[in-house]
Coordinates of C-alpha atoms in Angstrom, one line a residue:
Chain A
K1 CA -8.8 11.8 -4.2
M2 CA -6.1 11.7 -2.0
L3 CA -6.0 14.0 1.0
R4 CA -2.3 13.9 0.6
S5 CA -2.6 16.7 -1.7
L6 CA -3.4 19.0 1.1
R7 CA 0.2 18.5 2.3
G8 CA 1.3 21.3 0.0
L9 CA -0.9 23.8 1.8
V10 CA -0.4 22.6 5.3
C11 CA 3.2 23.0 6.6
H12 CA 3.5 19.6 8.2
P13 CA 1.6 19.9 11.4
Q14 CA 2.3 17.0 13.4
K15 CA 5.5 15.1 12.6
L16 CA 4.8 12.2 14.8
D17 CA 3.0 10.1 12.3
H18 CA 4.2 9.2 8.8
R19 CA 1.7 9.5 6.1
Y20 CA -1.2 9.4 8.4
A21 CA -0.4 12.8 9.8
L22 CA -1.9 14.3 7.0
H23 CA -5.0 12.0 7.0
T24 CA -5.8 12.8 10.7
A25 CA -5.2 16.4 10.1
A26 CA -7.4 16.3 7.0
K27 CA -9.9 14.0 8.6
D28 CA -10.5 16.5 11.2
C29 CA -9.9 19.2 8.8
L30 CA -8.0 22.5 8.8
S31 CA -10.6 24.8 9.9
S32 CA -8.0 27.5 10.3
L33 CA -7.1 27.4 6.4
V34 CA -10.8 27.8 5.5
K35 CA -11.6 31.4 5.0
Q36 CA -14.2 32.8 7.5
D37 CA -16.5 34.3 5.0
V38 CA -17.1 31.2 2.9
Q39 CA -20.4 31.4 1.0
T40 CA -21.9 28.1 1.1
P41 CA -25.3 28.0 -0.2
A42 CA -27.3 26.1 2.4
E43 CA -30.0 25.7 0.0
G44 CA -28.5 25.0 -3.4
P45 CA -27.8 21.4 -2.7
R46 CA -24.4 20.7 -4.4
A47 CA -24.1 23.3 -7.0
V48 CA -20.7 24.6 -5.8
F49 CA -18.7 21.4 -6.0
Y50 CA -20.8 19.1 -8.1
T51 CA -21.7 18.9 -11.8
S52 CA -24.2 16.4 -13.2
E53 CA -22.2 16.3 -16.5
N54 CA -21.1 12.6 -16.4
D55 CA -19.4 12.3 -19.8
P56 CA -15.9 13.4 -19.7
A57 CA -16.2 14.5 -23.4
N58 CA -18.3 17.4 -22.5
H59 CA -16.2 18.7 -19.7
A60 CA -15.2 22.4 -20.3
E61 CA -13.5 25.1 -18.4
H62 CA -16.5 26.1 -16.4
H63 CA -16.6 22.6 -14.9
E64 CA -13.2 23.0 -13.6
G65 CA -13.1 22.1 -9.8
R66 CA -16.2 20.5 -9.8
H67 CA -16.6 16.7 -8.9
Y68 CA -18.5 14.3 -11.3
T69 CA -19.8 10.8 -10.6
I70 CA -18.8 7.6 -12.4
P71 CA -21.7 5.0 -12.2
L72 CA -20.3 2.0 -10.2
E73 CA -20.8 -0.6 -12.9
E74 CA -18.6 1.6 -15.3
V75 CA -16.1 1.8 -12.7
K76 CA -15.8 -2.1 -12.5
A77 CA -15.7 -2.4 -16.3
V78 CA -13.3 0.5 -17.2
F79 CA -10.9 0.5 -14.1
P80 CA -10.5 -3.2 -13.0
H81 CA -7.0 -2.3 -11.7
G82 CA -6.4 1.3 -12.4
L83 CA -7.6 3.3 -9.4
P84 CA -5.2 4.1 -6.5
H85 CA -5.8 2.1 -3.3
R86 CA -7.0 5.0 -1.3
F87 CA -9.5 6.1 -3.9
Q88 CA -10.9 2.5 -4.1
Q89 CA -11.3 2.7 -0.2
Q90 CA -13.2 6.0 -0.7
I91 CA -15.4 4.4 -3.3
K92 CA -16.3 1.7 -0.9
T93 CA -17.1 4.2 1.9
F94 CA -19.1 6.7 0.2
N95 CA -20.7 4.1 -2.2
E96 CA -20.0 6.4 -5.2
A97 CA -17.0 7.3 -7.3
C98 CA -16.5 11.2 -7.6
L99 CA -13.6 12.6 -9.4
M100 CA -12.7 16.2 -9.8
V101 CA -12.3 18.0 -13.1
R102 CA -9.0 19.7 -13.2
K103 CA -7.1 21.8 -15.5
P104 CA -4.3 19.3 -16.6
A105 CA -7.1 16.7 -17.6
L106 CA -8.9 19.4 -19.6
E107 CA -5.7 20.3 -21.4
L108 CA -5.1 16.7 -22.3
F109 CA -8.6 16.3 -23.7
A110 CA -8.2 19.3 -25.9
Y111 CA -4.9 17.8 -27.2
L112 CA -6.6 14.4 -27.8
K113 CA -9.5 16.0 -29.6
K114 CA -7.2 18.1 -31.9
S115 CA -4.6 15.4 -32.6
N116 CA -4.2 14.1 -36.1
F117 CA -4.3 10.2 -36.0
A118 CA -2.4 9.7 -39.2
H119 CA 0.8 11.2 -37.6
P120 CA 2.9 9.0 -35.2
A121 CA 1.5 8.7 -31.8
V122 CA 2.1 11.7 -29.4
R123 CA 3.5 10.9 -26.0
Y124 CA 2.4 13.0 -23.0
V125 CA 4.1 12.9 -19.7
I126 CA 2.2 13.9 -16.6
Y127 CA 4.6 14.9 -13.9
G128 CA 4.4 16.7 -10.7
E129 CA 5.2 16.7 -6.9
K130 CA 4.2 13.8 -4.9
G131 CA 0.5 13.5 -4.1
T132 CA -0.7 16.1 -6.5
G133 CA -3.1 13.9 -8.5
K134 CA -1.1 12.5 -11.5
T135 CA -2.8 9.1 -11.1
M136 CA -6.2 10.6 -11.0
T137 CA -5.7 12.6 -14.0
L138 CA -4.6 9.6 -15.8
C139 CA -7.7 7.7 -14.7
H140 CA -9.8 10.7 -15.9
V141 CA -8.2 10.4 -19.3
V142 CA -8.7 6.7 -19.4
H143 CA -12.4 7.0 -18.6
Y144 CA -12.6 9.8 -21.4
C145 CA -11.1 7.4 -23.9
S146 CA -13.1 4.5 -23.0
R147 CA -16.2 6.5 -23.3
Q148 CA -15.0 7.5 -26.8
G149 CA -14.7 3.9 -27.7
W150 CA -10.8 3.7 -27.7
L151 CA -8.9 0.5 -26.9
V152 CA -7.2 1.3 -23.6
L153 CA -4.1 -0.4 -22.7
H154 CA -3.9 0.6 -18.9
I155 CA -0.9 -0.5 -16.9
P156 CA -1.7 0.4 -13.4
D157 CA 1.8 0.8 -12.0
A158 CA 4.9 -0.2 -13.9
H159 CA 6.7 -0.3 -10.6
L160 CA 5.0 -3.5 -9.8
W161 CA 6.6 -5.2 -12.5
V162 CA 10.1 -4.4 -11.4
K163 CA 10.1 -5.3 -7.7
N164 CA 8.7 -7.8 -5.3
C165 CA 8.6 -10.4 -7.7
R166 CA 8.6 -13.9 -6.3
E167 CA 8.8 -16.2 -9.3
L168 CA 11.0 -15.5 -12.4
L169 CA 11.0 -18.1 -15.0
Q170 CA 13.6 -18.3 -17.9
S171 CA 11.6 -17.2 -21.1
S172 CA 11.1 -20.0 -23.6
Y173 CA 10.9 -17.6 -26.5
N174 CA 14.2 -15.9 -26.0
K175 CA 17.0 -17.5 -23.7
D176 CA 18.4 -14.2 -22.2
R177 CA 15.1 -13.1 -20.8
L178 CA 13.1 -13.6 -17.7
D179 CA 9.3 -14.2 -17.5
Q180 CA 7.1 -13.0 -14.8
P181 CA 4.0 -15.3 -14.8
L182 CA 2.1 -13.8 -11.8
Q183 CA 2.2 -10.2 -12.9
A184 CA 1.4 -11.0 -16.5
S185 CA -1.7 -13.2 -15.7
F186 CA -2.9 -10.6 -13.3
W187 CA -2.7 -8.0 -16.0
L188 CA -4.2 -10.1 -18.8
K189 CA -7.3 -10.8 -16.5
N190 CA -7.9 -7.3 -15.9
F191 CA -7.3 -6.4 -19.6
K192 CA -9.8 -8.8 -20.6
T193 CA -12.5 -7.4 -18.1
S194 CA -11.8 -3.9 -19.5
N195 CA -11.7 -4.4 -23.3
E196 CA -14.1 -7.4 -24.0
R197 CA -15.4 -6.3 -27.3
F198 CA -12.0 -5.5 -28.8
L199 CA -10.7 -9.0 -28.3
K200 CA -13.4 -10.5 -30.3
E201 CA -12.9 -8.0 -33.1
I202 CA -9.1 -8.1 -33.4
K203 CA -7.8 -10.8 -35.4
T204 CA -4.1 -12.1 -35.2
Q205 CA -2.1 -11.8 -38.3
R206 CA 0.5 -14.5 -37.6
K207 CA 0.5 -18.1 -36.3
Y208 CA 1.9 -18.2 -32.8
V209 CA 3.3 -21.7 -31.3
W210 CA 3.0 -21.8 -27.5
G211 CA 4.5 -25.2 -26.8
K212 CA 4.6 -28.7 -28.3
R213 CA 0.8 -29.0 -28.6
D214 CA -0.6 -25.5 -28.4
S215 CA -0.6 -23.0 -31.1
T216 CA -2.9 -20.1 -32.2
E217 CA -3.6 -20.0 -36.0
E218 CA -3.7 -16.9 -38.1
G219 CA -6.9 -14.9 -38.1
R220 CA -8.2 -16.1 -34.7
P221 CA -9.6 -13.3 -32.4
L222 CA -7.2 -12.0 -29.8
G223 CA -9.3 -13.3 -27.0
E224 CA -8.0 -16.7 -27.6
V225 CA -4.5 -15.4 -27.1
V226 CA -5.4 -14.0 -23.8
E227 CA -7.2 -17.1 -22.8
Q228 CA -4.3 -19.1 -23.5
G229 CA -2.2 -16.7 -21.4
L230 CA -4.5 -17.2 -18.6
A231 CA -4.7 -20.9 -18.9
R232 CA -1.1 -21.6 -19.3
V233 CA 0.6 -19.3 -16.7
R234 CA 3.9 -20.2 -17.9
N235 CA 3.2 -18.4 -21.4
A236 CA 1.5 -15.4 -19.8
S237 CA 4.4 -13.1 -20.5
D238 CA 4.8 -14.1 -24.0
A239 CA 1.0 -13.8 -24.4
V240 CA 1.2 -10.1 -23.2
G241 CA 4.0 -9.5 -25.7
V242 CA 1.9 -11.0 -28.6
V243 CA -1.0 -8.9 -27.6
L244 CA 1.0 -5.8 -27.6
K245 CA 2.6 -6.5 -30.9
E246 CA -0.6 -7.2 -32.7
I247 CA -2.4 -4.1 -31.3
K248 CA 0.4 -2.0 -32.4
Q249 CA 0.5 -3.5 -36.0
Q250 CA -3.2 -3.1 -36.5
C251 CA -3.6 0.3 -35.0
H252 CA -2.8 2.2 -37.9
L253 CA -5.4 0.7 -40.1
G254 CA -7.8 2.8 -38.3
F255 CA -10.5 0.3 -37.0
F256 CA -9.7 1.5 -33.5
R257 CA -7.9 4.2 -31.6
L258 CA -5.2 3.0 -29.2
L259 CA -4.5 4.8 -25.8
V260 CA -1.5 3.4 -24.0
A261 CA -1.8 4.7 -20.3
V262 CA 1.2 3.8 -18.2
D263 CA 1.5 4.7 -14.5
G264 CA 4.9 5.0 -13.2
V265 CA 6.8 4.8 -16.7
N266 CA 10.1 5.6 -14.9
A267 CA 10.2 2.0 -13.9
L268 CA 10.9 0.9 -17.4
W269 CA 14.2 2.6 -17.5
G270 CA 15.7 2.4 -13.9
R271 CA 17.1 -0.4 -12.0
T272 CA 15.2 -3.3 -10.5
T273 CA 15.4 -5.0 -7.2
L274 CA 15.1 -8.4 -8.6
K275 CA 18.0 -10.9 -8.7
K276 CA 18.7 -14.0 -10.7
E277 CA 19.3 -17.4 -9.2
D278 CA 23.0 -16.7 -9.1
K279 CA 22.4 -13.4 -7.2
S280 CA 23.3 -11.1 -10.2
P281 CA 21.0 -8.1 -10.5
V282 CA 18.6 -8.1 -13.3
S283 CA 18.4 -5.1 -15.5
P284 CA 15.0 -4.0 -17.0
E285 CA 15.7 -5.1 -20.5
E286 CA 16.0 -8.7 -19.4
L287 CA 12.4 -8.8 -18.4
T288 CA 9.9 -9.7 -21.2
L289 CA 7.2 -7.5 -19.9
V290 CA 9.4 -4.4 -19.6
Y291 CA 11.0 -5.2 -23.0
N292 CA 7.6 -5.3 -24.9
L293 CA 6.3 -2.3 -23.1
R294 CA 9.3 -0.3 -24.2
K295 CA 8.5 -1.2 -27.8
M296 CA 5.1 0.3 -27.3
M297 CA 6.7 3.6 -26.0
R298 CA 8.5 4.3 -29.2
N299 CA 6.6 6.6 -31.5
D300 CA 6.9 4.4 -34.5
W301 CA 3.0 3.7 -34.7
S302 CA 0.2 5.9 -35.5
G303 CA -3.5 6.1 -34.7
G304 CA -3.6 6.8 -31.0
A305 CA -1.8 8.4 -28.1
V306 CA 0.5 7.5 -25.3
V307 CA -0.4 9.1 -21.8
T308 CA 2.3 8.3 -19.0
T309 CA 2.8 9.2 -15.4
L310 CA 6.0 9.8 -13.6
S311 CA 5.9 8.4 -10.2
Q312 CA 8.4 8.8 -7.4
T313 CA 6.2 6.8 -4.9
G314 CA 7.1 3.3 -6.0
S315 CA 10.4 4.1 -7.9
L316 CA 13.5 2.4 -7.0
F317 CA 16.7 4.2 -5.9
K318 CA 15.5 7.7 -6.5
P319 CA 15.3 10.4 -3.9
R320 CA 12.0 11.5 -2.5
S321 CA 12.4 15.0 -3.7
A322 CA 12.7 14.1 -7.3
Y323 CA 9.9 14.8 -9.6
L324 CA 11.1 16.4 -12.8
P325 CA 11.2 14.0 -15.9
Q326 CA 14.8 14.4 -16.4
E327 CA 15.6 13.2 -12.7
L328 CA 13.0 10.4 -12.8
L329 CA 13.5 9.0 -16.1
G330 CA 17.3 9.1 -16.1
K331 CA 19.2 9.6 -19.3
E332 CA 18.2 6.5 -21.2
G333 CA 14.4 7.0 -20.5
F334 CA 14.5 10.6 -21.4
D335 CA 16.2 9.9 -24.8
V336 CA 13.8 7.2 -25.6
L337 CA 10.7 9.5 -24.8
D338 CA 12.4 12.5 -26.0
P339 CA 9.9 14.4 -28.0
F340 CA 7.1 14.4 -25.4
I341 CA 4.5 17.0 -24.3
P342 CA 5.2 17.6 -20.4
I343 CA 1.9 18.3 -18.4
L344 CA 2.5 19.6 -14.9
V345 CA 0.0 18.8 -12.1
S346 CA 0.3 20.8 -9.0
N347 CA -1.4 20.9 -5.7
Y348 CA -5.1 22.0 -5.3
S349 CA -5.6 25.7 -5.8
A350 CA -7.8 27.5 -3.2
A351 CA -10.9 27.1 -5.3
E352 CA -10.3 23.3 -5.8
F353 CA -9.5 22.9 -2.1
E354 CA -12.7 24.6 -1.3
S355 CA -14.7 22.3 -3.7
C356 CA -13.0 19.3 -2.3
Y357 CA -13.7 20.4 1.4
Q358 CA -17.4 21.1 0.4
Y359 CA -17.6 17.6 -1.1
Y360 CA -16.2 15.8 2.1
R361 CA -18.5 17.9 4.2
H362 CA -21.4 16.8 2.2
C363 CA -20.4 13.1 2.3
R364 CA -20.1 13.5 6.1
W365 CA -16.3 12.5 6.1
L366 CA -15.3 15.5 8.3
Q367 CA -16.7 14.4 11.6
H368 CA -15.0 16.4 14.2
P369 CA -17.2 19.3 15.2
R370 CA -14.3 21.6 15.0
G371 CA -13.3 20.7 11.5
Q372 CA -16.7 22.1 10.1
Chain B
R1 CA 10.4 23.0 52.5
L2 CA 9.1 19.6 51.6
T3 CA 8.1 18.9 48.1
P4 CA 5.1 16.6 47.6
V5 CA 6.7 14.3 45.1
R6 CA 10.1 12.6 45.7
W7 CA 12.1 13.1 42.6
S8 CA 10.4 16.2 41.1
R9 CA 12.9 19.0 40.6
Y10 CA 10.0 21.8 40.9
G11 CA 9.6 23.5 44.1
P12 CA 6.1 23.6 45.7
S13 CA 5.2 27.1 44.3
Y14 CA 5.3 25.7 40.8
L15 CA 2.0 25.6 39.0
E16 CA 0.7 23.3 36.3
P17 CA 0.6 24.6 32.8
D18 CA -2.8 25.5 31.4
V19 CA -3.0 24.5 27.9
S20 CA -6.5 26.3 26.7
K21 CA -6.1 28.9 24.0
E22 CA -9.7 30.2 24.7
L23 CA -8.9 31.5 28.1
Y24 CA -5.9 33.5 26.9
Q25 CA -7.6 34.8 23.7
K26 CA -10.5 36.5 25.6
P27 CA -10.0 40.3 26.0
L28 CA -9.8 41.6 29.5
E29 CA -13.3 43.0 29.9
E30 CA -15.0 39.4 29.2
L31 CA -13.2 37.7 32.0
S32 CA -15.2 36.9 35.1
E33 CA -13.8 37.7 38.6
E34 CA -12.4 34.1 39.4
E35 CA -10.7 34.0 36.0
K36 CA -9.0 37.5 36.6
E37 CA -7.8 36.2 40.0
K38 CA -6.5 33.2 38.5
L39 CA -4.7 34.9 35.8
K40 CA -3.0 37.3 38.3
L41 CA -1.9 34.3 40.4
R42 CA -0.4 32.6 37.4
A43 CA 1.3 35.9 36.5
V44 CA 3.2 35.8 39.8
H45 CA 4.0 32.0 40.3
P46 CA 6.5 30.1 38.2
I47 CA 4.9 27.5 35.9
K48 CA 6.3 23.9 35.2
A49 CA 7.1 23.1 31.6
A50 CA 4.3 21.5 29.5
P51 CA 5.0 18.0 28.5
P52 CA 5.4 17.1 24.7
S53 CA 2.2 15.1 24.6
V54 CA 0.0 17.9 25.6
S55 CA -0.9 20.4 22.7
T56 CA -3.1 23.5 22.2
S57 CA -4.7 21.9 18.9
V58 CA -8.3 21.5 19.0
F59 CA -8.0 17.8 18.0
S60 CA -6.0 16.6 20.9
D61 CA -7.8 14.7 23.5
P62 CA -6.5 13.5 26.9
M63 CA -8.3 10.2 26.6
I64 CA -6.8 9.5 23.2
S65 CA -3.4 10.3 24.3
K66 CA -3.7 8.1 27.3
F67 CA -4.9 5.3 25.2
T68 CA -2.1 5.7 22.8
N69 CA 0.4 5.7 25.7
M70 CA -1.0 2.4 26.9
M71 CA -0.8 0.9 23.3
M72 CA 2.8 2.0 23.0
K73 CA 5.4 -0.7 23.1
N74 CA 9.2 0.1 23.7
G75 CA 8.7 3.8 23.6
N76 CA 7.7 3.6 19.9
K77 CA 5.1 6.6 20.1
V78 CA 5.1 7.2 16.4
L79 CA 3.9 3.7 15.7
A80 CA 1.3 3.9 18.5
R81 CA -0.1 7.3 17.3
S82 CA -0.3 6.0 13.7
L83 CA -2.2 2.9 14.7
M84 CA -4.6 5.1 16.8
S85 CA -5.3 7.4 13.8
Q86 CA -5.7 4.3 11.5
T87 CA -8.2 2.8 14.0
L88 CA -10.2 6.1 14.2
E89 CA -10.3 6.1 10.4
A90 CA -11.3 2.5 10.1
I91 CA -14.3 3.2 12.5
K92 CA -15.2 6.2 10.5
R93 CA -15.0 4.2 7.3
K94 CA -17.1 1.4 8.6
Q95 CA -19.9 3.8 10.1
L96 CA -20.0 6.0 6.9
E97 CA -20.4 2.8 4.9
K98 CA -23.3 1.8 6.9
Y99 CA -24.7 5.4 6.8
H100 CA -24.5 5.6 3.0
K101 CA -26.2 2.3 2.6
A102 CA -29.0 2.9 5.0
P103 CA -32.4 4.1 4.0
E104 CA -33.4 7.7 4.9
G105 CA -35.1 6.8 8.1
E106 CA -32.2 5.1 9.9
K107 CA -29.5 7.6 8.8
E108 CA -30.1 9.7 11.8
T109 CA -29.5 6.8 14.2
I110 CA -26.1 5.9 12.7
E111 CA -23.2 7.7 14.8
C112 CA -20.4 8.5 12.5
N113 CA -17.9 10.5 14.7
P114 CA -15.2 8.2 15.8
Y115 CA -14.4 10.3 18.8
V116 CA -18.0 10.0 20.2
I117 CA -17.9 6.2 19.6
F118 CA -14.5 6.0 21.4
H119 CA -15.7 7.8 24.4
Q120 CA -19.1 6.0 24.6
A121 CA -17.3 2.5 24.1
L122 CA -14.9 3.4 27.0
K123 CA -17.8 4.4 29.2
N124 CA -19.7 1.2 28.5
C125 CA -16.5 -1.0 29.3
Q126 CA -16.0 0.7 32.7
P127 CA -16.8 -1.6 35.6
I128 CA -18.7 0.0 38.6
I129 CA -17.1 -2.0 41.3
G130 CA -14.0 -3.9 41.5
L131 CA -12.3 -6.8 43.5
S132 CA -9.3 -6.5 45.6
S133 CA -7.5 -9.3 47.4
I134 CA -7.2 -8.9 51.2
T135 CA -5.5 -11.3 53.5
R136 CA -7.3 -12.2 56.8
G137 CA -6.0 -15.1 59.1
G138 CA -3.8 -16.7 56.5
K139 CA -6.6 -16.8 53.7
T140 CA -7.0 -14.3 50.8
Y141 CA -10.5 -13.0 50.1
Q142 CA -11.6 -11.4 47.0
V143 CA -13.5 -8.3 48.5
P144 CA -15.7 -6.0 46.4
V145 CA -14.5 -2.6 46.6
P146 CA -15.5 0.8 44.9
L147 CA -13.1 2.1 42.2
N148 CA -11.7 5.5 41.4
D149 CA -12.7 7.1 38.2
S150 CA -9.0 6.9 36.9
R151 CA -8.9 3.3 38.0
K152 CA -12.1 2.4 35.9
R153 CA -10.8 4.3 33.0
F154 CA -7.5 2.4 33.1
L155 CA -9.2 -1.0 33.6
A156 CA -11.3 -0.3 30.6
M157 CA -8.4 0.7 28.4
K158 CA -6.3 -2.3 29.5
W159 CA -9.0 -4.7 28.8
L160 CA -9.6 -3.4 25.4
I161 CA -5.9 -3.7 24.6
T162 CA -5.2 -7.0 26.0
E163 CA -8.3 -8.5 24.3
C164 CA -7.2 -7.2 21.0
R165 CA -3.6 -8.4 21.4
E166 CA -4.5 -11.9 22.5
N167 CA -7.7 -13.1 21.5
K168 CA -7.6 -12.5 17.7
H169 CA -6.4 -14.2 14.7
R170 CA -2.6 -13.7 14.2
R171 CA -2.9 -12.0 10.8
T172 CA -5.3 -9.3 11.5
L173 CA -3.9 -5.9 12.0
M174 CA -4.4 -3.8 15.1
P175 CA -6.5 -1.1 13.8
E176 CA -8.9 -3.5 12.3
K177 CA -9.2 -5.6 15.6
L178 CA -9.5 -2.4 17.7
S179 CA -12.1 -0.8 15.6
Q180 CA -14.2 -4.0 15.7
E181 CA -13.9 -4.1 19.5
L182 CA -14.8 -0.5 19.8
L183 CA -17.9 -0.8 17.6
Q184 CA -19.0 -3.8 19.6
A185 CA -18.5 -2.1 22.9
F186 CA -20.5 0.9 21.6
N187 CA -23.3 -1.4 21.0
N188 CA -22.9 -3.0 24.4
E189 CA -22.0 -6.5 23.1
G190 CA -18.6 -8.3 22.7
P191 CA -16.1 -10.0 24.9
I192 CA -15.1 -6.9 27.0
I193 CA -18.7 -6.1 28.0
K194 CA -18.9 -9.8 29.1
K195 CA -15.7 -9.5 31.1
K196 CA -17.2 -6.4 32.9
H197 CA -20.4 -8.3 33.7
V198 CA -18.4 -11.4 34.9
L199 CA -16.5 -8.9 37.4
H200 CA -19.9 -7.4 38.6
K201 CA -21.3 -11.0 39.2
M202 CA -18.2 -12.0 41.2
A203 CA -18.3 -8.9 43.3
E204 CA -22.1 -9.6 43.8
A205 CA -21.2 -13.2 44.7
N206 CA -18.7 -12.1 47.2
R207 CA -20.9 -9.5 49.0
A208 CA -20.3 -11.3 52.4
Y209 CA -16.8 -10.2 52.4
A210 CA -17.5 -6.7 52.0
H211 CA -17.0 -5.6 55.7
F212 CA -13.4 -6.7 55.3
R213 CA -12.8 -3.4 53.6
W214 CA -11.5 -0.6 55.9
W215 CA -11.2 2.3 53.7

């Protein structure tokens, strides 16, 4: 979990560093914030901040504020690309992945358990200030759904698709649109690792022609489409589009549940920093990946849910203080996503902060003697 | 009245600022005699302004700030400070990784506190004796000479920084290079310790000229 969440509680101690201010302060911890009469059971090993309940399905309110571990093999299988960079570093350092159970996640689980899958998919938008834990909440939900056996379509950061793209090819399928082979192939690779068994079970319903010699017949497993996309990088974006379309069409049949988890969904409706060869700006509709993803966002399919996160961190041309859905999505995005359920994620409360502090102390992350 | 420093605008009666919270937070009864005397003296004399780099925070360390100032280029203290904190974080991460993977018996021996490692590494890098060039009869001789504490600290930090800046691959970042060097120096291995040993050997070889020193 990011220590940036402590920013809300500490009023900017040292303005000399940019984002590392908080990390130094938190690394050497804020002894002044911790109450003097903290009851830490010296004996009871990790009772205060840890729970051994490793299945998100059984997390209830009394687990709130506690950390639970995800075994490392599961992390590699479920989150090949989902976790934020600092959390991955933390996993590497502590040799274990510990996630805190928080209220927004529990709320989402309650909704998902009670939702009726015959109705059109409900859209949830997780929003909140910078560094409060939206991405981590999303990862928690993804873990829960993968444990339940859903098909998880996890896009780690939609902002990566609309900026810093080196290669833009003109799409062979539709002349106006542009392809992004690198991003598409990277995503396909990760999608393959996370959802192996579904790729064997789902069959295509149409014939797809990739070029003069390659084509995929009707009734072949989706795994072949993914292989095709990985082998022929030029067709990767089209492969992604095919995968999304097939999954959407077959979802309402009820063989599997679909979770679409998109981080940074406001990237789909803003502007891009990409330019065509004649230096004219590219709007998001002209990118195949974005166009196909927008089709998934509409609630014309049933049998699953769409959980998205707004993110100002990677967003383009938006002020730093913007965090409300209205501001970040823009009018266009807001209209498309319109009947959605907003879920606010705020900074750690005192109890959560305490639990986080105890966890770091246990893992010997706080090394300075005055920080303890 | 003559002031000891040329350009200082402060008169001679000005005292240096004292930046320790513990001293001023003690109630009057607990102070010892000398401390009471000192406080009375400070109450009467004017005091110079404290420079912005000195702080009352428990986490500030004069050695660390000196090192950051030496790493700074073109006055970019923000960058130097962030590099320093990234280095300390990198050291801590590497040590914690080793700690968590080690078996129970070795866990005690692994030092995780980056400040302790930094101080110990600097101490290991400090040379004991230095060389200075003295000209006698037209020829310059390298004469072994004892060094001040401050000169030793300066040489250790200078060697660390130049080693990191020059002898590493172009694409590696400074925090990574620095953390590697500091960990090596902590274990008494690595190029800087070698440089220190070379200096000691040169001084030992030039022992004959030691009488050229007049101070």
